[in-house]
Short mmCIF file of C-alpha atoms in Angstrom, two decimals:
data_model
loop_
_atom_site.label_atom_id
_atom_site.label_comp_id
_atom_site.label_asym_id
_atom_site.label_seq_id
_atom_site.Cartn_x
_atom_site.Cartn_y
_atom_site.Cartn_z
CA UNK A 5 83.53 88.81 84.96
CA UNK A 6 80.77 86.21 85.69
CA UNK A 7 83.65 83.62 83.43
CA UNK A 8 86.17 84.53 85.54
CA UNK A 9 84.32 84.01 88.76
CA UNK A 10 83.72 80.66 87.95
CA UNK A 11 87.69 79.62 87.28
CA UNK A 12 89.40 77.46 89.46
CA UNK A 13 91.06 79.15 92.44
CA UNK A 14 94.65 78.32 90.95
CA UNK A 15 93.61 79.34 87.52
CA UNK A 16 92.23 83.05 89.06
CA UNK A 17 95.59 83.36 91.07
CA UNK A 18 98.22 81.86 87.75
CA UNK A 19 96.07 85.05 85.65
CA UNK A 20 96.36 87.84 88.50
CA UNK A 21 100.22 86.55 88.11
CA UNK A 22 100.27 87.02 84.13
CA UNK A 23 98.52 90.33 84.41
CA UNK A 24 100.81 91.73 87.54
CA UNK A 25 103.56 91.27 85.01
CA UNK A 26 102.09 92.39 81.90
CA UNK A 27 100.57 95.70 83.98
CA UNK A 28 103.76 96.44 85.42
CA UNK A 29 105.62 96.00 81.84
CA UNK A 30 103.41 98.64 80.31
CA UNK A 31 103.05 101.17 83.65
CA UNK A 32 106.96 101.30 82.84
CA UNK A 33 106.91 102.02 79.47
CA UNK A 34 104.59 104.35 79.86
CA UNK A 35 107.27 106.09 82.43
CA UNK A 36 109.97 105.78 80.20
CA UNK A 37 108.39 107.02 77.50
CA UNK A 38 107.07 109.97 79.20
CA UNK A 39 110.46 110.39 80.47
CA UNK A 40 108.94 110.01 84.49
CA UNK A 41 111.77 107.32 85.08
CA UNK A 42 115.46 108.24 85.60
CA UNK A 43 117.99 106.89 83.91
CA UNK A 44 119.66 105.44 86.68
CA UNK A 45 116.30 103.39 87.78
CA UNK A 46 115.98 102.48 83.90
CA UNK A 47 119.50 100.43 84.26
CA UNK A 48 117.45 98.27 86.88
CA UNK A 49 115.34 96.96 84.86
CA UNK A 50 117.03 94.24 83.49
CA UNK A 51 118.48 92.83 86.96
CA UNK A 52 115.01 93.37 88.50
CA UNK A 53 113.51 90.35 85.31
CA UNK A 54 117.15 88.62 86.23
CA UNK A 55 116.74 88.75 89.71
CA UNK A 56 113.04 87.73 89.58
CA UNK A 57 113.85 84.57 87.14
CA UNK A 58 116.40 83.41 89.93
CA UNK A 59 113.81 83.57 92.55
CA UNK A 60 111.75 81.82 90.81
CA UNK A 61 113.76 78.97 90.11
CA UNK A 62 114.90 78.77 93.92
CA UNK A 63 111.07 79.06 94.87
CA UNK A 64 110.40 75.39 92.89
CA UNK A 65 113.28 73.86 94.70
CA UNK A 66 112.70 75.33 98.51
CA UNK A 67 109.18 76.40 98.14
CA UNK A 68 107.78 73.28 96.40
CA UNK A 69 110.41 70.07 96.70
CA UNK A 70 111.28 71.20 100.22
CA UNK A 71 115.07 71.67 99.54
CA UNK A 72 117.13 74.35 100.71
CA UNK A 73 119.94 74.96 97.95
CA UNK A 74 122.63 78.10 98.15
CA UNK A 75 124.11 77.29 94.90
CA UNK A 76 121.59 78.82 92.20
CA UNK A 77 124.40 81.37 91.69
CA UNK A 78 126.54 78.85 90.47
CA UNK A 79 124.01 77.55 88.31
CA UNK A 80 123.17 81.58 87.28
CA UNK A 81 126.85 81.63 86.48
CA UNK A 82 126.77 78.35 84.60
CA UNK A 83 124.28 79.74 82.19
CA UNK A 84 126.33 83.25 81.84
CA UNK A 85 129.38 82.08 80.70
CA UNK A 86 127.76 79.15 78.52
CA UNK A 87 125.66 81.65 76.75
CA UNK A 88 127.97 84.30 76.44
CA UNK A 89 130.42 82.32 74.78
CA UNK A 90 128.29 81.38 72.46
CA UNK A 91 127.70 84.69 72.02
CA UNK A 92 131.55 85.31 71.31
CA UNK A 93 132.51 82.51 69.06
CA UNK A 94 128.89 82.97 66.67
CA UNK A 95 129.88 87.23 66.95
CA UNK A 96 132.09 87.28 63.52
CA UNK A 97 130.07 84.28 61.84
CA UNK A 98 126.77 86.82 60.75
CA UNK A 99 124.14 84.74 62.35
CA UNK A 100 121.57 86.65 62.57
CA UNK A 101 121.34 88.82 66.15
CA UNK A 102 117.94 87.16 66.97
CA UNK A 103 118.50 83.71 66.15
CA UNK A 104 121.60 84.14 68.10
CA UNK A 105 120.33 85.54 71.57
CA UNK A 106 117.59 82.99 71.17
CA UNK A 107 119.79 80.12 70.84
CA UNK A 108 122.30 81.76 73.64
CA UNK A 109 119.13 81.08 75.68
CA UNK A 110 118.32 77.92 74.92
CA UNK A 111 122.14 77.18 75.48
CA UNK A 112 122.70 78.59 79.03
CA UNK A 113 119.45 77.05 80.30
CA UNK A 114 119.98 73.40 79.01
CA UNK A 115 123.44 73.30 80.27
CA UNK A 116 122.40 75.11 83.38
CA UNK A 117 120.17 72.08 83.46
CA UNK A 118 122.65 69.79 82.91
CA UNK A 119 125.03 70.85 85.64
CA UNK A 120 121.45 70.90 87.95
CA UNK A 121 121.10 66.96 87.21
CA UNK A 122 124.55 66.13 87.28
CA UNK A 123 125.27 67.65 91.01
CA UNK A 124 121.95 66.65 91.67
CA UNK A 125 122.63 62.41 91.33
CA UNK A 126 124.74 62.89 94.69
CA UNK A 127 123.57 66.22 96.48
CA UNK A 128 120.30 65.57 96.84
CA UNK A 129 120.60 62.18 99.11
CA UNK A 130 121.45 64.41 101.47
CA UNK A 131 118.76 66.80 103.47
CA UNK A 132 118.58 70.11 105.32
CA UNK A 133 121.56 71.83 106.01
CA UNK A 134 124.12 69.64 104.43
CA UNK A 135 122.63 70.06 101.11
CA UNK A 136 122.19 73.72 101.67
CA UNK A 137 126.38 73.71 102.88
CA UNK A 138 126.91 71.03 99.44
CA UNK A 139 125.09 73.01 96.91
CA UNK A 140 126.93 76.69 98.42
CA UNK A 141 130.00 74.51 97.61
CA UNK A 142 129.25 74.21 94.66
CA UNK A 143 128.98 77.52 93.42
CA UNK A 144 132.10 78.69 94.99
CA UNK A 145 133.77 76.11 92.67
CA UNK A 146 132.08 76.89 89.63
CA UNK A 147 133.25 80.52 90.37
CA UNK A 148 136.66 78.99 90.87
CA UNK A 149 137.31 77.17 87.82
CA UNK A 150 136.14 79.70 85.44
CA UNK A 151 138.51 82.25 87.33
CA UNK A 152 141.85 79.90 86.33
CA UNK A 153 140.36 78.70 82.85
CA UNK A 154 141.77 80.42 79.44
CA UNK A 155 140.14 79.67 76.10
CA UNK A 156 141.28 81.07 72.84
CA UNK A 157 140.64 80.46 68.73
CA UNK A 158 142.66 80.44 66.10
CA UNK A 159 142.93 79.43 62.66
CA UNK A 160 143.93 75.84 64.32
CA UNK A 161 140.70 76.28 66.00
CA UNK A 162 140.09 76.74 69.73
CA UNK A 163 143.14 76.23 72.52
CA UNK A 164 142.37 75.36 76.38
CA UNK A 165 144.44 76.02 79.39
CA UNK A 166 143.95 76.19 82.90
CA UNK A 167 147.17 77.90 83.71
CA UNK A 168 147.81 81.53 82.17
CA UNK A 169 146.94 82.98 79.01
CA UNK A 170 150.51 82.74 77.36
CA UNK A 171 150.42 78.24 77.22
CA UNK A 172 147.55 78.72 74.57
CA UNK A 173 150.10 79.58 72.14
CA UNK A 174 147.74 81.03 69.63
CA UNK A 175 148.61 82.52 66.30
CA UNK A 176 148.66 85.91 65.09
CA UNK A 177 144.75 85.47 63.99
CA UNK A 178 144.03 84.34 67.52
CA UNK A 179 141.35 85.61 69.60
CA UNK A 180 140.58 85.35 73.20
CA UNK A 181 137.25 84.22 74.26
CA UNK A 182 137.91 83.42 77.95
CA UNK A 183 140.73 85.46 80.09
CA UNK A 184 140.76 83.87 83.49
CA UNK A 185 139.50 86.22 86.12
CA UNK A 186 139.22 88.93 83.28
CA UNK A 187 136.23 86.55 82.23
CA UNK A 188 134.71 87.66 78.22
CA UNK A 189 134.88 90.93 76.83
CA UNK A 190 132.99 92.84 74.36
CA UNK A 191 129.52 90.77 74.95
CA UNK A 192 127.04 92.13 72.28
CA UNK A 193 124.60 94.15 74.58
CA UNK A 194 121.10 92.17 73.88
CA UNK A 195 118.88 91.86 76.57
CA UNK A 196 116.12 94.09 77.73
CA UNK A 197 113.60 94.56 79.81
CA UNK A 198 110.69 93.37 77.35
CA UNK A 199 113.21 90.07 76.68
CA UNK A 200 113.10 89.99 80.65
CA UNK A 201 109.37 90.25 80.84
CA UNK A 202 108.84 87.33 78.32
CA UNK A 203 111.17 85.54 80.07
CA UNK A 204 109.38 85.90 83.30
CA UNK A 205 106.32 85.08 81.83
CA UNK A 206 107.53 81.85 80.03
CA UNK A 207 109.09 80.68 83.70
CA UNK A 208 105.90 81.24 85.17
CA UNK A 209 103.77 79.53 82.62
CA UNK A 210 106.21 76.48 82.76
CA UNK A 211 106.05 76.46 87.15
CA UNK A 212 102.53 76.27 86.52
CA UNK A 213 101.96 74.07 84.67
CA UNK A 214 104.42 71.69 86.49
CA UNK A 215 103.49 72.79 90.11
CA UNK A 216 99.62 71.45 88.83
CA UNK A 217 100.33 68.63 87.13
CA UNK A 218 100.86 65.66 88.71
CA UNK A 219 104.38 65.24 88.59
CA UNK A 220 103.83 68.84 90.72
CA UNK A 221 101.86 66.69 93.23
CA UNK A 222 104.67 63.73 93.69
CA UNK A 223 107.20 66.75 94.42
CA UNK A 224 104.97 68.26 96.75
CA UNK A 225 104.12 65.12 98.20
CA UNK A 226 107.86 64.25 98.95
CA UNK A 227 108.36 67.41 100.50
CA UNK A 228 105.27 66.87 102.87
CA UNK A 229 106.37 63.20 103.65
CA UNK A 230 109.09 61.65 102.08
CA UNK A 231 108.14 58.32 103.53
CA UNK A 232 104.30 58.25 102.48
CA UNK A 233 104.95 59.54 99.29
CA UNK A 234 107.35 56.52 98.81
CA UNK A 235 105.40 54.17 100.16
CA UNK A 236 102.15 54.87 97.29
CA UNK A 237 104.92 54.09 94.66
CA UNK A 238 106.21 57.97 94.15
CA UNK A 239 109.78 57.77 92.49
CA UNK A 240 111.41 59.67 94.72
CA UNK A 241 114.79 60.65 93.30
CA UNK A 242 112.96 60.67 89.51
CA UNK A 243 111.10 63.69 91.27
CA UNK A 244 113.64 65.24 93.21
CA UNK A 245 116.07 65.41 90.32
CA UNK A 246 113.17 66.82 87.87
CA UNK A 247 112.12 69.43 90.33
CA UNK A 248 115.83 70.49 90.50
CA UNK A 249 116.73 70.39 86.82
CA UNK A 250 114.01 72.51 86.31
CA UNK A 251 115.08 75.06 89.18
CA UNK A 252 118.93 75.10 88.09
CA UNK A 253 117.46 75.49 84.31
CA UNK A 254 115.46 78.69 84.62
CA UNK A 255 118.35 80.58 87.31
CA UNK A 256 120.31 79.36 83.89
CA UNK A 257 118.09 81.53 82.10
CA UNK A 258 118.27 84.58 84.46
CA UNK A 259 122.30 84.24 83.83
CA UNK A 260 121.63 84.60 80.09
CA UNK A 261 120.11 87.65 80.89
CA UNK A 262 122.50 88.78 83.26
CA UNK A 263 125.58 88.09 81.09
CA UNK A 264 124.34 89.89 77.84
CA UNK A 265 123.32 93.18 79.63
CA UNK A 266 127.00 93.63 80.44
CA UNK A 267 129.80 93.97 78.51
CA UNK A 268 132.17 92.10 80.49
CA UNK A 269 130.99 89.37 82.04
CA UNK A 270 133.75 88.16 85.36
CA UNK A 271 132.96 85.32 87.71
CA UNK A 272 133.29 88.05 91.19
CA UNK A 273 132.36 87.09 94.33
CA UNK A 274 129.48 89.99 93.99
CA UNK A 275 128.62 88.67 90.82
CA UNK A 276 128.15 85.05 91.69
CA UNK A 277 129.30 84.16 95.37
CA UNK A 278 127.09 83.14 97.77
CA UNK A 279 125.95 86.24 99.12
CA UNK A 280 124.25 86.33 95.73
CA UNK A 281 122.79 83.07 96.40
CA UNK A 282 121.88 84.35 100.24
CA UNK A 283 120.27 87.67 98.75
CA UNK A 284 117.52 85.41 96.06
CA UNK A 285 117.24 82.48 98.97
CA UNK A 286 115.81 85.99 100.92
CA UNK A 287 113.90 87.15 98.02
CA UNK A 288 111.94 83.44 98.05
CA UNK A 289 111.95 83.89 102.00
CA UNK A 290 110.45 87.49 102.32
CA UNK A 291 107.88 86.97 99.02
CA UNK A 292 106.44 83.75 100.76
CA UNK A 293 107.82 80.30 99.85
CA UNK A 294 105.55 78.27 97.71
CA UNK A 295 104.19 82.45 96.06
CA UNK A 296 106.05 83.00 92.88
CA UNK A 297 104.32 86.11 92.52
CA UNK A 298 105.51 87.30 95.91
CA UNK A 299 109.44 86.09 94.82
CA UNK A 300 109.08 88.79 92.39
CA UNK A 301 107.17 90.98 94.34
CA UNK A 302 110.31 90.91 96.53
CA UNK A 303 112.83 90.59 94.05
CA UNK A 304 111.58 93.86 92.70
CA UNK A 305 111.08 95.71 96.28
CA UNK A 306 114.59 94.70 97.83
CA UNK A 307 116.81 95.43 94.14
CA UNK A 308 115.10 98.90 94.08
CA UNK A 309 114.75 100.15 97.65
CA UNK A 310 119.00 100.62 98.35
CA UNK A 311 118.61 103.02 94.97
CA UNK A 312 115.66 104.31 96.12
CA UNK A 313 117.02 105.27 99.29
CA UNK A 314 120.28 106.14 98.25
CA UNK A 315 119.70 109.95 98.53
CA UNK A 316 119.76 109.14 102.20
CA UNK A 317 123.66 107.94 102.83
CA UNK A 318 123.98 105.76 105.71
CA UNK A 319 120.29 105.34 106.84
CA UNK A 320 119.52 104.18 103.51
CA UNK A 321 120.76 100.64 105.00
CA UNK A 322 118.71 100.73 108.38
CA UNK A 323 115.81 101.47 106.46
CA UNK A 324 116.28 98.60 103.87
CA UNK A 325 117.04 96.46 107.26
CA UNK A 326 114.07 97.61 109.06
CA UNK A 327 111.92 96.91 105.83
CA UNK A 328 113.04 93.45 105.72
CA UNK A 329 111.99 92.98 109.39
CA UNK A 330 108.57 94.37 108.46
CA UNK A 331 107.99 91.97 105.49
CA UNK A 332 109.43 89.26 107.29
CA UNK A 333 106.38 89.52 110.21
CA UNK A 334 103.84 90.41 107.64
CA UNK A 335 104.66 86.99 105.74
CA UNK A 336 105.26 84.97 108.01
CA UNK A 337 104.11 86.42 112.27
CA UNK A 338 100.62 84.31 112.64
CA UNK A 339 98.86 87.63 113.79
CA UNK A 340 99.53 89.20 110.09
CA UNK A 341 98.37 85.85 108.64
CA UNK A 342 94.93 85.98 110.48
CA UNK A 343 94.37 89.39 110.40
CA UNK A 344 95.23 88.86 106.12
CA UNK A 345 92.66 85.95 106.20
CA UNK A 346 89.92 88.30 107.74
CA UNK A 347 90.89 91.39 105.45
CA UNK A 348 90.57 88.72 102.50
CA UNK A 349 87.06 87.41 103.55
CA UNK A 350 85.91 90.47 104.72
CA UNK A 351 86.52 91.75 101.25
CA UNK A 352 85.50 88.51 98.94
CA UNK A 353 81.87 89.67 101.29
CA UNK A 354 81.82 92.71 100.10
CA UNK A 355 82.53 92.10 96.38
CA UNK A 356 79.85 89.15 96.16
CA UNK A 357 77.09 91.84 98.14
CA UNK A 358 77.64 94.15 95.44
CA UNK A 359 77.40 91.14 92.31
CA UNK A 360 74.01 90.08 94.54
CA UNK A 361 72.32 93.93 94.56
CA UNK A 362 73.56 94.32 91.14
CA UNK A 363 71.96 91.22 89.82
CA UNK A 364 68.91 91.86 91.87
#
């Protein structure tokens, strides 16, 4: 106790954000092993680590580089469809299951990644609402293409088309592995919720360590002032494209998730439009921007209250609305800040009265 007193502030708060996670990992296996959770709340899980991934990612680029993007769907998507068909065309080769989802991983994040730096050369020299308006652009397209884009394999190998599924021309041993809006079928079913925890805890340990290194501090020095930080010698694109690499990689990561707990994986507008983007920008909002541990906080309140409530038809809705109105003023009204800031020293007061009589 006495070791953990003495840690750094950000240290204390990175641990209470490991343990949240781990806790809240074994509370529900413990439930679901005790049969206490339904199955309908046990199909959450999964989106809940997906969801919480995403918000994540969006937090380094809003929260800490001070850039509003609506476009981590597309990059989510991105790293679906990457991984997945990976996932497809390795299926029939007997790769092992493990290797495979772990490379499927490391797949969908790097070219997640690679999209992030790409769009990132020209998006982000622009600022504020025209990058938010550039990057939602974006993922409308990315939904687009994959919609009209047909890939099949044969013993020719694999055929591309971007007009129907009949000019591949495959042969009699061909194989679809992309069918326009039908998207890929028969996805081996391989994530779960302990994949989603480790997951969450390896985007968190890499945010971290970023956020407090000192590339961390040039990012969050151009978002404070663009024009001081450049003037001590801070790279400023170098950092801006890093930061949102890194953000486009890890909602890359959450798509991997995503695509293998389905079995069909479709480029919808539900799936991957921008409302999707909208509902994790509010996720980022509502949790606090610059608090990872409130993005999932908030990733994981929102995704479950609509199923929570669902027993209650249409109020369900104005409750979920009114609930977002509450943790809106709670986050953000400056009353609830200061009266948080006195509850918080009133109770660090408390705690080191009791460590004083019990020394004493």
């Amino acid at each position: 106790m006495k070791k953990f007193k003495n840690l750094k502030k950000t240290t204390k708060n990175n641990l209470i954000t490991y343990a949240m996670v781990i806790i809240a990992f074994i509370v529900v296996q413990i439930m679901v092993s005790g049969g206490m959770m339904s199955s309908l709340m046990q199909g959450l899980l999964v989106p809940l680590c997906t969801y919480s991934i995403v918000a994540i990612g969006l937090n380094l680029c809003v929260g800490y580089l001070g850039e509003l993007s609506l476009g981590h769907a597309g990059f989510m998507c991105v790293g679906a469809f990457s991984s997945a068909f990976f996932t497809k065309c390795m299926a029939t080769t007997g790769m092992n299951e493990t290797v495979r989802f772990i490379l499927a991983i490391l797949i969908g994040t790097l070219t997640a990644a690679i999209f992030g730096y790409l769009i990132g050369i020209p998006v982000l020299r622009l600022r504020g609402d025209y990058l938010a308006i550039v990057t939602l652009a974006f993922g409308e397209i990315i939904k687009n293409i994959i919609n009209v884009m047909y890939i099949g394999r044969d013993s020719n190998g694999f055929h591309f088309s971007l007009k129907d599924k009949a000019s591949l021309n495959l042969g009699e041993d061909g194989e679809m592995l992309v069918d326009g809006a039908k998207g890929i079928t028969r996805i081996p079913h391989q994530s779960s919720f302990l994949i989603g925890v480790i997951l969450i805890l390896i985007c968190l340990v890499i945010v971290f360590h970023l956020v407090n290194s000192r590339s961390g501090r040039a990012i969050m020095a151009i978002r404070d002032n663009r024009i001081a930080a450049e003037s001590v010698g801070i790279n400023v694109t170098k950092y801006k494209l890093m930061a949102f690499s890194i953000s486009a990689a890890i909602a890359g990561a959450g798509g991997v998730l995503y695509a293998h707990n389905l079995s069909t994986l479709t480029a919808l507008p539900a799936n991957f439009g921008y409302n999707m983007s909208i509902m994790i920008l509010v996720f980022v909002v509502l949790g606090g921007m610059g608090s990872f541990r409130g993005s999932i906080i908030a990733a994981v309140i929102l995704t479950m209250l609509p199923e929570v409530l669902r027993g209650l038809a249409d109020y369900r809705m104005l409750i979920y609305a009114i609930v977002l109105i509450v943790m809106m003023l709670f986050n953000w009204a400056p009353k609830a800040i200061e009266m948080r800031e006195k509850f918080s020293s009133k109770m660090k007061h408390i705690f080191h009265k009791k460590q004083t009589e019990e020394v004493q």
